[in-house]
Structure formats: C-alpha cells, structure tokens
Amino acid sequence: MHGGHPAGGEGIIAACRSGAKLEWAMTTEAELVEWVRAALGAVETESVRMFGGTGFMLAGNLLAAASKRGLLLRVGEAQREQVLARQGARPMVMHGRVMRDYVYLDSSGLDRKVTGECLRLALKFVGTLPPNAARQKRKSRGKPAAS
C-alpha cells in the first residue's frame, strides 16, 4: 500500500479510466503506532507521549516517534542517507538546526513494510548507544502514552 492506495499504480490507472473517485488515505497515528509495535516485536521499549504523538524509547534513548504527520526515526549518520532516499523522507530540523542522527518520514510515504525496514535501521543504531540513565529515571514521572 505505497502512497496510500492499496491497489498500487495499476489500480490507480484503472480507477481513473473508469471515472471512479479516488480517496487518498493518510496513515493515522493509530495505524503507525500499530506498525511500529508490530515491527518491534519482542524488543522492550517504553511508549511516551511526545512531539504530538507516541515516542518509543529504548534504554532511555529515543528510537522513533509516530504521529499523524509521520514517523521520526533515530538512524544515525551512517544510515541517514539510506533512509533519506525514500519517498517522503527529509532531514529532521528543530529550531533551524538539522538533527544529524534523525530523519522524518511523511505519513504519505509509509506503509507497514517501509515502517519495519526503517525501524530496523533505527534499532541497529540506537542499540549501540549507552543507556540514558537520566531519561530512565524521569520515566516514572512522565505520562504514559495512550495505547
């Protein structure tokens, strides 16, 4: 379901020829959170509300954040270009500064497969980081993400 249409390119062309009305579905936050959780499988993460969505923390380090706008991933500099080559991907910019370890994928370029592939790259990088003890201590004070 790349680009929001389950039939792909051929289905879109056929629908246009038949005069059918096309509806482009944006990935919802709930769908994206479900895809992230499915891709994580047995990997232990903590879900927290952040950036207007749901963040996934691995040993106190941000791994990914899913929202209706898309998916933020911490992939590291070495894998950054690989993810930026994907449709709807762009560097993460915060307060005018490029966050070098992060990339952002627009929801229109996401599906279950792409989410899993990119999340594996994020796991590969974030798994090399030392635990963030300060973040892990604060987790008991923060609000848990809605499931």
Short mmCIF file of C-alpha atoms in Angstrom, two decimals:
data_model
loop_
_atom_site.label_atom_id
_atom_site.label_comp_id
_atom_site.label_asym_id
_atom_site.label_seq_id
_atom_site.Cartn_x
_atom_site.Cartn_y
_atom_site.Cartn_z
CA MET A 1 0.00 0.00 0.00
CA HIS A 2 2.60 2.52 -1.02
CA GLY A 3 1.38 6.09 -1.31
CA GLY A 4 -1.91 5.37 0.38
CA HIS A 5 -3.66 3.33 -2.33
CA PRO A 6 -3.84 -0.43 -1.74
CA ALA A 7 -4.02 -1.32 -5.44
CA GLY A 8 -0.77 0.40 -6.34
CA GLY A 9 -0.08 2.16 -9.65
CA GLU A 10 -2.06 -0.17 -11.94
CA GLY A 11 -5.12 0.06 -9.72
CA ILE A 12 -4.94 3.85 -9.75
CA ILE A 13 -4.78 3.97 -13.57
CA ALA A 14 -7.73 1.58 -13.88
CA ALA A 15 -9.74 3.60 -11.36
CA CYS A 16 -9.04 6.83 -13.25
CA ARG A 17 -10.10 5.28 -16.57
CA SER A 18 -13.35 4.07 -15.03
CA GLY A 19 -14.09 7.52 -13.60
CA ALA A 20 -14.01 6.25 -10.03
CA LYS A 21 -13.41 8.75 -7.27
CA LEU A 22 -10.06 8.16 -5.60
CA GLU A 23 -9.60 8.79 -1.90
CA TRP A 24 -6.04 9.09 -0.69
CA ALA A 25 -5.79 7.89 2.87
CA MET A 26 -3.19 9.38 5.13
CA THR A 27 -1.70 6.98 7.63
CA THR A 28 -3.28 7.62 11.02
CA GLU A 29 -1.28 7.80 14.21
CA ALA A 30 -3.03 4.66 15.49
CA GLU A 31 -2.04 2.72 12.35
CA LEU A 32 1.53 3.92 12.53
CA VAL A 33 1.84 3.09 16.24
CA GLU A 34 0.46 -0.39 15.47
CA TRP A 35 3.01 -0.85 12.65
CA VAL A 36 5.87 0.29 14.91
CA ARG A 37 4.81 -2.06 17.72
CA ALA A 38 4.48 -4.95 15.27
CA ALA A 39 7.95 -4.26 13.83
CA LEU A 40 9.46 -4.05 17.32
CA GLY A 41 8.11 -7.48 18.22
CA ALA A 42 9.72 -8.60 21.49
CA VAL A 43 12.08 -5.60 21.74
CA GLU A 44 11.40 -3.91 25.09
CA THR A 45 10.61 -0.24 24.64
CA GLU A 46 8.77 2.38 26.63
CA SER A 47 5.98 4.36 24.96
CA VAL A 48 5.72 8.03 25.93
CA ARG A 49 3.69 10.97 24.63
CA MET A 50 5.94 13.38 22.75
CA PHE A 51 6.02 15.59 19.66
CA GLY A 52 2.21 15.37 19.44
CA GLY A 53 2.36 11.60 19.09
CA THR A 54 3.83 8.47 20.61
CA GLY A 55 7.55 8.14 21.22
CA PHE A 56 9.32 4.81 21.59
CA MET A 57 12.29 4.75 23.96
CA LEU A 58 14.95 2.05 24.03
CA ALA A 59 17.04 2.08 27.23
CA GLY A 60 16.07 5.72 27.74
CA ASN A 61 17.07 6.78 24.19
CA LEU A 62 14.55 7.92 21.61
CA LEU A 63 14.19 5.27 18.92
CA ALA A 64 11.17 6.59 16.99
CA ALA A 65 8.13 8.82 17.33
CA ALA A 66 4.89 8.21 15.47
CA SER A 67 2.20 10.81 14.85
CA LYS A 68 -0.45 11.58 12.26
CA ARG A 69 2.23 13.61 10.46
CA GLY A 70 4.60 10.69 10.06
CA LEU A 71 7.49 8.86 11.64
CA LEU A 72 10.59 10.32 13.25
CA LEU A 73 13.48 7.85 13.39
CA ARG A 74 16.89 7.98 15.03
CA VAL A 75 19.01 6.13 12.48
CA GLY A 76 22.45 7.71 12.97
CA GLU A 77 24.60 9.50 10.45
CA ALA A 78 25.91 6.31 8.79
CA GLN A 79 22.41 5.17 7.77
CA ARG A 80 20.84 8.59 7.30
CA GLU A 81 21.29 8.84 3.51
CA GLN A 82 19.81 5.37 3.03
CA VAL A 83 16.57 6.49 4.70
CA LEU A 84 16.59 9.95 3.08
CA ALA A 85 16.50 8.23 -0.34
CA ARG A 86 12.96 7.02 0.41
CA GLN A 87 9.79 8.74 -0.75
CA GLY A 88 8.60 11.35 1.75
CA ALA A 89 11.83 11.35 3.77
CA ARG A 90 13.59 14.51 4.89
CA PRO A 91 16.14 15.58 7.49
CA MET A 92 14.77 16.37 10.93
CA VAL A 93 15.10 20.10 11.59
CA MET A 94 14.46 21.53 15.04
CA HIS A 95 14.72 25.26 15.74
CA GLY A 96 16.51 25.76 12.42
CA ARG A 97 19.14 23.12 13.16
CA VAL A 98 19.45 19.78 11.35
CA MET A 99 19.41 16.92 13.84
CA ARG A 100 22.07 14.74 12.24
CA ASP A 101 21.03 11.36 13.69
CA TYR A 102 17.33 11.78 12.86
CA VAL A 103 15.17 11.55 9.76
CA TYR A 104 11.49 12.22 9.28
CA LEU A 105 9.20 10.20 7.01
CA ASP A 106 5.90 11.78 5.94
CA SER A 107 2.87 9.61 6.57
CA SER A 108 2.04 9.57 2.84
CA GLY A 109 5.21 7.56 2.12
CA LEU A 110 4.67 4.97 4.83
CA ASP A 111 3.20 1.51 4.93
CA ARG A 112 3.76 -1.47 7.22
CA LYS A 113 6.76 -2.75 5.20
CA VAL A 114 8.58 0.61 4.95
CA THR A 115 7.96 1.27 8.65
CA GLY A 116 9.54 -2.08 9.56
CA GLU A 117 12.53 -1.64 7.26
CA CYS A 118 13.32 1.84 8.57
CA LEU A 119 12.71 0.86 12.18
CA ARG A 120 15.28 -1.94 11.84
CA LEU A 121 17.86 0.70 10.87
CA ALA A 122 16.89 2.77 13.90
CA LEU A 123 17.19 -0.27 16.18
CA LYS A 124 20.61 -1.02 14.72
CA PHE A 125 21.82 2.48 15.63
CA VAL A 126 20.04 3.14 18.93
CA GLY A 127 21.07 -0.33 20.15
CA THR A 128 24.70 0.88 20.07
CA LEU A 129 24.02 3.85 22.37
CA PRO A 130 24.67 3.67 26.12
CA PRO A 131 21.55 3.67 28.30
CA ASN A 132 20.29 7.16 29.08
CA ALA A 133 20.05 6.91 32.86
CA ALA A 134 18.58 10.41 33.31
CA ARG A 135 15.75 9.62 30.89
CA GLN A 136 15.07 6.28 32.53
CA LYS A 137 14.76 7.95 35.98
CA ARG A 138 12.25 10.51 34.65
CA LYS A 139 10.06 7.85 33.05
CA SER A 140 8.29 7.15 36.31
CA ARG A 141 7.23 10.84 36.48
CA GLY A 142 6.08 11.13 32.88
CA LYS A 143 2.65 10.39 31.50
CA PRO A 144 2.37 7.02 29.76
CA ALA A 145 1.25 7.04 26.16
CA ALA A 146 -2.30 6.03 25.41
CA SER A 147 -2.50 2.62 23.78
#
